[in-house]
Amino acid sequence: YKLTKKELPKVLILGKNYNFNPQNDDLYTFKKIIGEQVSFELKEDLTDIKLKDYSTVILFDNNQKEYSNEEKAQLFDYLKNGGKILAFVDGVWVNESLFTNEAKHNLFDFLKKVGITLNKNLILSTSAELVNFGNQSVQFIAPYPFWLKTNIFNQKSFYFNNVDTLTFPWVSSLNLKNEKDWQTNPLVWSTTRSWEEKLATESGGIVLNPQLISRPDQKNLKSFVLVAEAKNKNKGEIVLIPSTRFIQERYLSNRNNNLDLVLNILNEMASAGALSGISQRQVSFFMLPDLPETQKDLFKYANIILLPLVFGIVGFLKIIKRNKDN
């Protein structure tokens, strides 16, 4: 690929600054991989930046920065003229102390202009990642509904080559509506056994403590849109992933394909799909189907009882056969 290119595509990572210490760099693996495929720069803002010089912009909400109206206007003009943006933006800010706050990135209206409404909520699911809530002396591993897993994708999209399972740490839902010159498409959904918690700052925010999470009513369980794209007639495109921790170092694992999805999207945007889907050719982890609790119990006890019962019946028949032969 490099031999056939005079120069690599230029990518701008906006909202992040350079971090030269790998132990403190939350995008270390991501930057290491894309550095072999594109030429990238990191900038905290758009000061002295000409967006037309870049084939793709990766936009980060860092849970601190508020994007100015001038920056939003630059980004929208970039999209209108055929630019590509991959955005990681939270609907609710979750800090390291596990408290929630209103997201003040100032990007809600910018996203609405292309037909994507970013909701101020967090999605939970019974299909959840296992998390260690213990310490150095005690291990307590349990599913954490706020770190949901899904394998429900838009199979018409090339983005999901070699993608089997995705994990979303603290993700918000999206509503889509086609706007003038903009066509929206959902790309990823949660499982049907998912529910939402809306941000209510007057009551102290959303409860994130795993021991205090209340189970929802069955009527509130449904599927939510988690990732979406919007395109215009000039081939401008934005893909929104409403979880800023989606490819951060500490949240990547061999049980999800988060990094593979982002690399596929970036390759489609920056390299016209030349490298999409070649990062892996085997599947190491499959999600179990999304089943109601009653069916889960049925499968559980069937597996516990059925196998010993089969062995018992076979043994009983062999004993009867041996007695007849004697």
mmCIF file of C-alpha atoms in Angstrom:
data_model
loop_
_atom_site.group_PDB
_atom_site.id
_atom_site.type_symbol
_atom_site.label_atom_id
_atom_site.label_comp_id
_atom_site.label_asym_id
_atom_site.label_seq_id
_atom_site.Cartn_x
_atom_site.Cartn_y
_atom_site.Cartn_z
ATOM 1 C CA TYR A 1 0.000 0.000 0.000
ATOM 2 C CA LYS A 2 2.785 2.420 0.928
ATOM 3 C CA LEU A 3 4.751 1.591 -2.250
ATOM 4 C CA THR A 4 1.814 2.620 -4.422
ATOM 5 C CA LYS A 5 1.314 5.985 -2.652
ATOM 6 C CA LYS A 6 3.407 9.112 -3.144
ATOM 7 C CA GLU A 7 2.249 10.263 0.279
ATOM 8 C CA LEU A 8 0.014 8.849 3.003
ATOM 9 C CA PRO A 9 -3.421 10.383 3.714
ATOM 10 C CA LYS A 10 -3.341 13.171 6.312
ATOM 11 C CA VAL A 11 -5.561 12.746 9.374
ATOM 12 C CA LEU A 12 -6.260 15.308 12.106
ATOM 13 C CA ILE A 13 -6.973 14.047 15.645
ATOM 14 C CA LEU A 14 -8.866 16.943 17.201
ATOM 15 C CA GLY A 15 -9.405 17.357 20.955
ATOM 16 C CA LYS A 16 -6.263 15.443 21.958
ATOM 17 C CA ASN A 17 -2.706 16.558 22.607
ATOM 18 C CA TYR A 18 0.585 14.701 22.193
ATOM 19 C CA ASN A 19 1.481 12.370 25.055
ATOM 20 C CA PHE A 20 4.988 10.963 24.871
ATOM 21 C CA ASN A 21 4.601 8.591 27.833
ATOM 22 C CA PRO A 22 3.022 5.304 26.614
ATOM 23 C CA GLN A 23 1.850 4.444 30.138
ATOM 24 C CA ASN A 24 -0.285 7.599 30.291
ATOM 25 C CA ASP A 25 -1.371 7.660 26.647
ATOM 26 C CA ASP A 26 -4.989 6.496 26.394
ATOM 27 C CA LEU A 27 -4.706 6.164 22.584
ATOM 28 C CA TYR A 28 -1.291 4.478 22.450
ATOM 29 C CA THR A 29 -2.321 1.298 20.572
ATOM 30 C CA PHE A 30 -4.613 3.169 18.200
ATOM 31 C CA LYS A 31 -1.956 5.735 17.285
ATOM 32 C CA LYS A 32 0.698 3.051 16.897
ATOM 33 C CA ILE A 33 -1.407 1.174 14.330
ATOM 34 C CA ILE A 34 -2.701 4.130 12.318
ATOM 35 C CA GLY A 35 0.818 5.597 12.220
ATOM 36 C CA GLU A 36 1.701 2.790 9.796
ATOM 37 C CA GLN A 37 -1.241 3.626 7.519
ATOM 38 C CA VAL A 38 -1.750 7.408 7.606
ATOM 39 C CA SER A 39 0.065 10.594 8.538
ATOM 40 C CA PHE A 40 -1.635 12.134 11.575
ATOM 41 C CA GLU A 41 -1.434 15.224 13.748
ATOM 42 C CA LEU A 42 -2.920 15.903 17.182
ATOM 43 C CA LYS A 43 -4.426 19.298 18.001
ATOM 44 C CA GLU A 44 -6.496 20.492 20.950
ATOM 45 C CA ASP A 45 -8.291 23.121 18.855
ATOM 46 C CA LEU A 46 -8.538 24.470 15.304
ATOM 47 C CA THR A 47 -6.225 27.435 15.755
ATOM 48 C CA ASP A 48 -4.174 27.952 12.558
ATOM 49 C CA ILE A 49 -5.622 24.738 11.055
ATOM 50 C CA LYS A 50 -6.851 24.394 7.460
ATOM 51 C CA LEU A 51 -9.258 21.465 7.518
ATOM 52 C CA LYS A 52 -9.206 21.090 3.725
ATOM 53 C CA ASP A 53 -5.621 19.802 4.027
ATOM 54 C CA TYR A 54 -6.851 16.653 5.818
ATOM 55 C CA SER A 55 -8.661 13.679 4.319
ATOM 56 C CA THR A 56 -10.280 12.806 7.677
ATOM 57 C CA VAL A 57 -10.835 14.432 11.075
ATOM 58 C CA ILE A 58 -11.092 12.271 14.210
ATOM 59 C CA LEU A 59 -13.033 14.415 16.669
ATOM 60 C CA PHE A 60 -12.759 13.717 20.407
ATOM 61 C CA ASP A 61 -14.808 15.045 23.277
ATOM 62 C CA ASN A 62 -12.266 14.901 26.118
ATOM 63 C CA ASN A 63 -14.869 15.625 28.836
ATOM 64 C CA GLN A 64 -13.289 19.071 29.390
ATOM 65 C CA LYS A 65 -13.155 21.079 26.171
ATOM 66 C CA GLU A 66 -16.065 23.222 24.985
ATOM 67 C CA TYR A 67 -16.020 23.631 21.211
ATOM 68 C CA SER A 68 -16.581 27.219 20.118
ATOM 69 C CA ASN A 69 -19.162 28.330 17.564
ATOM 70 C CA GLU A 70 -16.302 29.199 15.185
ATOM 71 C CA GLU A 71 -14.877 25.679 15.458
ATOM 72 C CA LYS A 72 -18.311 24.143 14.836
ATOM 73 C CA ALA A 73 -18.783 26.343 11.775
ATOM 74 C CA GLN A 74 -15.399 25.228 10.417
ATOM 75 C CA LEU A 75 -16.263 21.576 10.967
ATOM 76 C CA PHE A 76 -19.689 21.936 9.315
ATOM 77 C CA ASP A 77 -18.220 23.698 6.278
ATOM 78 C CA TYR A 78 -15.623 20.921 6.061
ATOM 79 C CA LEU A 79 -18.397 18.312 5.983
ATOM 80 C CA LYS A 80 -20.483 20.235 3.444
ATOM 81 C CA ASN A 81 -17.517 20.287 1.065
ATOM 82 C CA GLY A 82 -16.925 16.533 1.191
ATOM 83 C CA GLY A 83 -14.900 16.157 4.396
ATOM 84 C CA LYS A 84 -14.963 13.045 6.591
ATOM 85 C CA ILE A 85 -15.336 13.084 10.381
ATOM 86 C CA LEU A 86 -15.214 10.216 12.869
ATOM 87 C CA ALA A 87 -16.539 11.598 16.177
ATOM 88 C CA PHE A 88 -16.335 10.248 19.731
ATOM 89 C CA VAL A 89 -18.746 12.398 21.762
ATOM 90 C CA ASP A 90 -20.499 11.630 25.068
ATOM 91 C CA GLY A 91 -24.122 12.455 25.804
ATOM 92 C CA VAL A 92 -23.281 12.470 29.536
ATOM 93 C CA TRP A 93 -19.868 13.135 31.053
ATOM 94 C CA VAL A 94 -18.635 10.397 33.406
ATOM 95 C CA ASN A 95 -15.589 11.369 35.457
ATOM 96 C CA GLU A 96 -12.957 9.051 36.927
ATOM 97 C CA SER A 97 -14.706 9.126 40.315
ATOM 98 C CA LEU A 98 -17.835 7.663 38.654
ATOM 99 C CA PHE A 99 -19.949 10.788 38.954
ATOM 100 C CA THR A 100 -22.064 11.998 36.041
ATOM 101 C CA ASN A 101 -22.342 15.576 34.835
ATOM 102 C CA GLU A 102 -24.016 17.416 32.008
ATOM 103 C CA ALA A 103 -21.895 17.202 28.853
ATOM 104 C CA LYS A 104 -20.652 20.685 28.013
ATOM 105 C CA HIS A 105 -18.778 20.002 24.780
ATOM 106 C CA ASN A 106 -21.298 22.251 22.941
ATOM 107 C CA LEU A 107 -21.657 19.800 20.024
ATOM 108 C CA PHE A 108 -25.331 18.816 20.394
ATOM 109 C CA ASP A 109 -26.608 21.427 17.934
ATOM 110 C CA PHE A 110 -23.761 20.715 15.498
ATOM 111 C CA LEU A 111 -24.786 17.045 15.355
ATOM 112 C CA LYS A 112 -28.476 17.934 14.993
ATOM 113 C CA LYS A 113 -27.697 19.908 11.838
ATOM 114 C CA VAL A 114 -26.677 16.648 10.114
ATOM 115 C CA GLY A 115 -29.714 14.745 11.462
ATOM 116 C CA ILE A 116 -28.227 13.038 14.549
ATOM 117 C CA THR A 117 -29.680 13.754 17.992
ATOM 118 C CA LEU A 118 -27.291 12.770 20.786
ATOM 119 C CA ASN A 119 -29.422 11.970 23.842
ATOM 120 C CA LYS A 120 -28.447 13.008 27.370
ATOM 121 C CA ASN A 121 -28.727 9.504 28.779
ATOM 122 C CA LEU A 122 -26.743 6.324 29.427
ATOM 123 C CA ILE A 123 -27.777 2.919 28.068
ATOM 124 C CA LEU A 124 -27.664 -0.243 30.171
ATOM 125 C CA SER A 125 -28.055 -3.855 29.048
ATOM 126 C CA THR A 126 -28.287 -7.375 30.417
ATOM 127 C CA SER A 127 -25.669 -8.198 27.767
ATOM 128 C CA ALA A 128 -22.777 -6.634 29.671
ATOM 129 C CA GLU A 129 -19.010 -6.840 30.024
ATOM 130 C CA LEU A 130 -17.542 -8.605 33.073
ATOM 131 C CA VAL A 131 -15.759 -6.087 35.306
ATOM 132 C CA ASN A 132 -13.516 -6.615 38.331
ATOM 133 C CA PHE A 133 -14.894 -4.477 41.171
ATOM 134 C CA GLY A 134 -12.447 -5.826 43.736
ATOM 135 C CA ASN A 135 -8.979 -4.749 44.834
ATOM 136 C CA GLN A 136 -5.536 -6.321 45.183
ATOM 137 C CA SER A 137 -6.663 -8.642 47.969
ATOM 138 C CA VAL A 138 -10.263 -9.406 46.957
ATOM 139 C CA GLN A 139 -11.618 -10.158 43.476
ATOM 140 C CA PHE A 140 -15.262 -9.469 42.699
ATOM 141 C CA ILE A 141 -16.111 -10.006 39.029
ATOM 142 C CA ALA A 142 -19.631 -9.323 37.770
ATOM 143 C CA PRO A 143 -21.452 -8.042 34.661
ATOM 144 C CA TYR A 144 -21.646 -4.251 34.647
ATOM 145 C CA PRO A 145 -24.770 -3.105 32.727
ATOM 146 C CA PHE A 146 -23.240 0.292 31.867
ATOM 147 C CA TRP A 147 -20.509 -1.506 29.846
ATOM 148 C CA LEU A 148 -22.811 -3.109 27.350
ATOM 149 C CA LYS A 149 -21.915 -5.587 24.610
ATOM 150 C CA THR A 150 -23.631 -6.071 21.270
ATOM 151 C CA ASN A 151 -23.275 -7.879 17.968
ATOM 152 C CA ILE A 152 -26.215 -6.250 16.181
ATOM 153 C CA PHE A 153 -24.785 -4.351 13.219
ATOM 154 C CA ASN A 154 -25.878 -2.885 9.894
ATOM 155 C CA GLN A 155 -24.648 -5.740 7.724
ATOM 156 C CA LYS A 156 -24.902 -3.622 4.556
ATOM 157 C CA SER A 157 -21.963 -1.533 5.748
ATOM 158 C CA PHE A 158 -18.342 -2.379 4.916
ATOM 159 C CA TYR A 159 -17.315 -1.132 8.345
ATOM 160 C CA PHE A 160 -18.073 -4.481 9.953
ATOM 161 C CA ASN A 161 -15.624 -6.715 8.084
ATOM 162 C CA ASN A 162 -14.096 -8.990 10.747
ATOM 163 C CA VAL A 163 -16.135 -7.318 13.503
ATOM 164 C CA ASP A 164 -18.058 -9.724 15.746
ATOM 165 C CA THR A 165 -18.523 -8.088 19.156
ATOM 166 C CA LEU A 166 -18.373 -4.484 20.383
ATOM 167 C CA THR A 167 -18.176 -3.167 23.945
ATOM 168 C CA PHE A 168 -19.431 0.328 24.823
ATOM 169 C CA PRO A 169 -18.291 1.777 28.163
ATOM 170 C CA TRP A 170 -20.894 4.354 29.241
ATOM 171 C CA VAL A 171 -22.654 4.970 25.955
ATOM 172 C CA SER A 172 -25.575 7.250 25.038
ATOM 173 C CA SER A 173 -28.315 6.560 22.498
ATOM 174 C CA LEU A 174 -28.969 8.348 19.198
ATOM 175 C CA ASN A 175 -32.107 9.468 17.371
ATOM 176 C CA LEU A 176 -31.937 9.943 13.611
ATOM 177 C CA LYS A 177 -33.846 12.218 11.267
ATOM 178 C CA ASN A 178 -32.990 13.031 7.676
ATOM 179 C CA GLU A 179 -32.286 16.740 7.284
ATOM 180 C CA LYS A 180 -31.919 18.863 4.148
ATOM 181 C CA ASP A 181 -29.035 17.431 2.084
ATOM 182 C CA TRP A 182 -28.263 14.867 4.819
ATOM 183 C CA GLN A 183 -29.110 11.145 4.818
ATOM 184 C CA THR A 184 -28.723 9.296 8.131
ATOM 185 C CA ASN A 185 -28.225 5.560 8.721
ATOM 186 C CA PRO A 186 -28.015 3.522 11.936
ATOM 187 C CA LEU A 187 -24.930 1.298 12.140
ATOM 188 C CA VAL A 188 -25.032 -0.408 15.560
ATOM 189 C CA TRP A 189 -27.891 -1.252 17.922
ATOM 190 C CA SER A 190 -27.947 -2.514 21.484
ATOM 191 C CA THR A 191 -29.649 -5.823 22.211
ATOM 192 C CA THR A 192 -33.398 -5.827 22.821
ATOM 193 C CA ARG A 193 -32.854 -6.281 26.565
ATOM 194 C CA SER A 194 -31.489 -2.773 27.077
ATOM 195 C CA TRP A 195 -32.838 0.255 28.928
ATOM 196 C CA GLU A 196 -31.898 3.878 29.558
ATOM 197 C CA GLU A 197 -31.141 6.134 32.504
ATOM 198 C CA LYS A 198 -31.675 9.827 31.766
ATOM 199 C CA LEU A 199 -29.526 12.530 33.255
ATOM 200 C CA ALA A 200 -31.356 14.537 35.922
ATOM 201 C CA THR A 201 -28.860 16.916 37.490
ATOM 202 C CA GLU A 202 -31.314 18.124 40.128
ATOM 203 C CA SER A 203 -31.430 14.601 41.625
ATOM 204 C CA GLY A 204 -27.677 14.123 41.651
ATOM 205 C CA GLY A 205 -27.092 12.533 38.264
ATOM 206 C CA ILE A 206 -27.153 8.856 37.225
ATOM 207 C CA VAL A 207 -26.277 6.140 39.747
ATOM 208 C CA LEU A 208 -23.279 4.163 38.414
ATOM 209 C CA ASN A 209 -22.606 1.980 41.473
ATOM 210 C CA PRO A 210 -23.164 -1.644 40.318
ATOM 211 C CA GLN A 211 -24.727 -2.584 43.669
ATOM 212 C CA LEU A 212 -27.343 0.163 43.441
ATOM 213 C CA ILE A 213 -28.492 -0.412 39.838
ATOM 214 C CA SER A 214 -32.192 -1.287 39.844
ATOM 215 C CA ARG A 215 -33.651 -3.722 37.357
ATOM 216 C CA PRO A 216 -36.036 -2.177 34.821
ATOM 217 C CA ASP A 217 -39.607 -3.131 34.055
ATOM 218 C CA GLN A 218 -39.991 -5.487 31.109
ATOM 219 C CA LYS A 219 -41.960 -2.810 29.258
ATOM 220 C CA ASN A 220 -38.899 -0.506 29.285
ATOM 221 C CA LEU A 221 -36.582 -3.021 27.616
ATOM 222 C CA LYS A 222 -35.840 -2.285 23.966
ATOM 223 C CA SER A 223 -33.070 -1.787 21.417
ATOM 224 C CA PHE A 224 -31.285 1.579 21.041
ATOM 225 C CA VAL A 225 -29.208 3.044 18.210
ATOM 226 C CA LEU A 226 -25.598 3.305 19.445
ATOM 227 C CA VAL A 227 -23.646 4.286 16.309
ATOM 228 C CA ALA A 228 -24.866 6.200 13.255
ATOM 229 C CA GLU A 229 -23.623 7.958 10.137
ATOM 230 C CA ALA A 230 -24.807 10.941 8.119
ATOM 231 C CA LYS A 231 -23.857 11.651 4.491
ATOM 232 C CA ASN A 232 -24.484 14.503 2.059
ATOM 233 C CA LYS A 233 -24.540 14.773 -1.733
ATOM 234 C CA ASN A 234 -20.918 16.034 -1.828
ATOM 235 C CA LYS A 235 -19.777 12.769 -0.192
ATOM 236 C CA GLY A 236 -19.262 14.505 3.116
ATOM 237 C CA GLU A 237 -19.693 12.011 5.940
ATOM 238 C CA ILE A 238 -19.727 11.868 9.731
ATOM 239 C CA VAL A 239 -19.811 8.717 11.876
ATOM 240 C CA LEU A 240 -20.723 9.244 15.539
ATOM 241 C CA ILE A 241 -19.744 6.832 18.323
ATOM 242 C CA PRO A 242 -21.267 8.264 21.544
ATOM 243 C CA SER A 243 -18.668 6.750 23.901
ATOM 244 C CA THR A 244 -15.367 8.598 24.303
ATOM 245 C CA ARG A 245 -13.761 5.572 25.989
ATOM 246 C CA PHE A 246 -14.558 3.269 23.063
ATOM 247 C CA ILE A 247 -10.891 2.858 21.962
ATOM 248 C CA GLN A 248 -9.087 4.083 25.041
ATOM 249 C CA GLU A 249 -6.259 1.805 26.134
ATOM 250 C CA ARG A 250 -7.764 0.477 29.358
ATOM 251 C CA TYR A 251 -11.047 -0.512 27.688
ATOM 252 C CA LEU A 252 -9.611 -2.554 24.802
ATOM 253 C CA SER A 253 -9.542 -6.338 25.144
ATOM 254 C CA ASN A 254 -9.379 -9.507 23.079
ATOM 255 C CA ARG A 255 -13.100 -9.976 23.776
ATOM 256 C CA ASN A 256 -14.169 -7.045 21.609
ATOM 257 C CA ASN A 257 -13.482 -5.664 18.131
ATOM 258 C CA ASN A 258 -13.703 -1.967 19.004
ATOM 259 C CA LEU A 259 -10.333 -1.167 17.471
ATOM 260 C CA ASP A 260 -11.099 -3.188 14.327
ATOM 261 C CA LEU A 261 -14.310 -1.221 13.746
ATOM 262 C CA VAL A 262 -12.573 2.154 14.128
ATOM 263 C CA LEU A 263 -9.716 1.084 11.833
ATOM 264 C CA ASN A 264 -12.237 -0.044 9.213
ATOM 265 C CA ILE A 265 -14.085 3.283 9.408
ATOM 266 C CA LEU A 266 -10.832 5.239 9.196
ATOM 267 C CA ASN A 267 -9.627 3.173 6.240
ATOM 268 C CA GLU A 268 -12.901 3.714 4.383
ATOM 269 C CA MET A 269 -12.754 7.446 5.023
ATOM 270 C CA ALA A 270 -9.050 8.140 4.511
ATOM 271 C CA SER A 271 -7.953 5.350 2.157
ATOM 272 C CA ALA A 272 -11.130 4.523 0.210
ATOM 273 C CA GLY A 273 -11.295 1.119 1.898
ATOM 274 C CA ALA A 274 -7.887 -0.106 0.684
ATOM 275 C CA LEU A 275 -7.034 -1.664 4.054
ATOM 276 C CA SER A 276 -10.457 -2.404 5.523
ATOM 277 C CA GLY A 277 -11.052 -5.795 7.046
ATOM 278 C CA ILE A 278 -7.509 -7.207 6.782
ATOM 279 C CA SER A 279 -6.442 -6.738 10.395
ATOM 280 C CA GLN A 280 -7.660 -10.185 11.470
ATOM 281 C CA ARG A 281 -8.884 -13.344 9.769
ATOM 282 C CA GLN A 282 -10.063 -15.391 12.723
ATOM 283 C CA VAL A 283 -12.720 -15.059 15.399
ATOM 284 C CA SER A 284 -11.622 -15.664 18.986
ATOM 285 C CA PHE A 285 -14.827 -14.758 20.837
ATOM 286 C CA PHE A 286 -18.523 -15.240 20.108
ATOM 287 C CA MET A 287 -21.354 -13.599 22.039
ATOM 288 C CA LEU A 288 -24.111 -15.831 23.286
ATOM 289 C CA PRO A 289 -27.546 -15.039 21.838
ATOM 290 C CA ASP A 290 -29.621 -12.483 23.736
ATOM 291 C CA LEU A 291 -32.130 -14.569 25.720
ATOM 292 C CA PRO A 292 -34.787 -13.711 28.318
ATOM 293 C CA GLU A 293 -33.945 -14.744 31.904
ATOM 294 C CA THR A 294 -36.494 -17.583 31.850
ATOM 295 C CA GLN A 295 -34.871 -19.111 28.761
ATOM 296 C CA LYS A 296 -31.409 -18.671 30.268
ATOM 297 C CA ASP A 297 -32.530 -20.723 33.289
ATOM 298 C CA LEU A 298 -33.992 -23.343 30.957
ATOM 299 C CA PHE A 299 -30.703 -23.750 29.064
ATOM 300 C CA LYS A 300 -28.711 -23.681 32.303
ATOM 301 C CA TYR A 301 -30.617 -26.472 34.031
ATOM 302 C CA ALA A 302 -30.972 -28.461 30.817
ATOM 303 C CA ASN A 303 -27.178 -28.528 30.523
ATOM 304 C CA ILE A 304 -26.787 -29.443 34.190
ATOM 305 C CA ILE A 305 -29.355 -32.257 34.144
ATOM 306 C CA LEU A 306 -29.416 -33.515 30.553
ATOM 307 C CA LEU A 307 -25.818 -34.701 30.169
ATOM 308 C CA PRO A 308 -25.723 -36.830 33.380
ATOM 309 C CA LEU A 309 -29.165 -38.174 32.463
ATOM 310 C CA VAL A 310 -27.921 -39.292 29.017
ATOM 311 C CA PHE A 311 -24.921 -41.039 30.584
ATOM 312 C CA GLY A 312 -27.211 -42.664 33.164
ATOM 313 C CA ILE A 313 -29.590 -43.993 30.491
ATOM 314 C CA VAL A 314 -26.698 -45.341 28.376
ATOM 315 C CA GLY A 315 -25.211 -47.043 31.455
ATOM 316 C CA PHE A 316 -28.575 -48.511 32.450
ATOM 317 C CA LEU A 317 -29.086 -49.938 28.931
ATOM 318 C CA LYS A 318 -25.590 -51.462 28.962
ATOM 319 C CA ILE A 319 -26.283 -53.130 32.342
ATOM 320 C CA ILE A 320 -29.564 -54.608 31.031
ATOM 321 C CA LYS A 321 -27.791 -55.857 27.858
ATOM 322 C CA ARG A 322 -24.986 -57.436 29.922
ATOM 323 C CA ASN A 323 -27.487 -59.211 32.208
ATOM 324 C CA LYS A 324 -29.357 -60.603 29.205
ATOM 325 C CA ASP A 325 -26.119 -61.885 27.686
ATOM 326 C CA ASN A 326 -25.231 -63.648 30.925
#
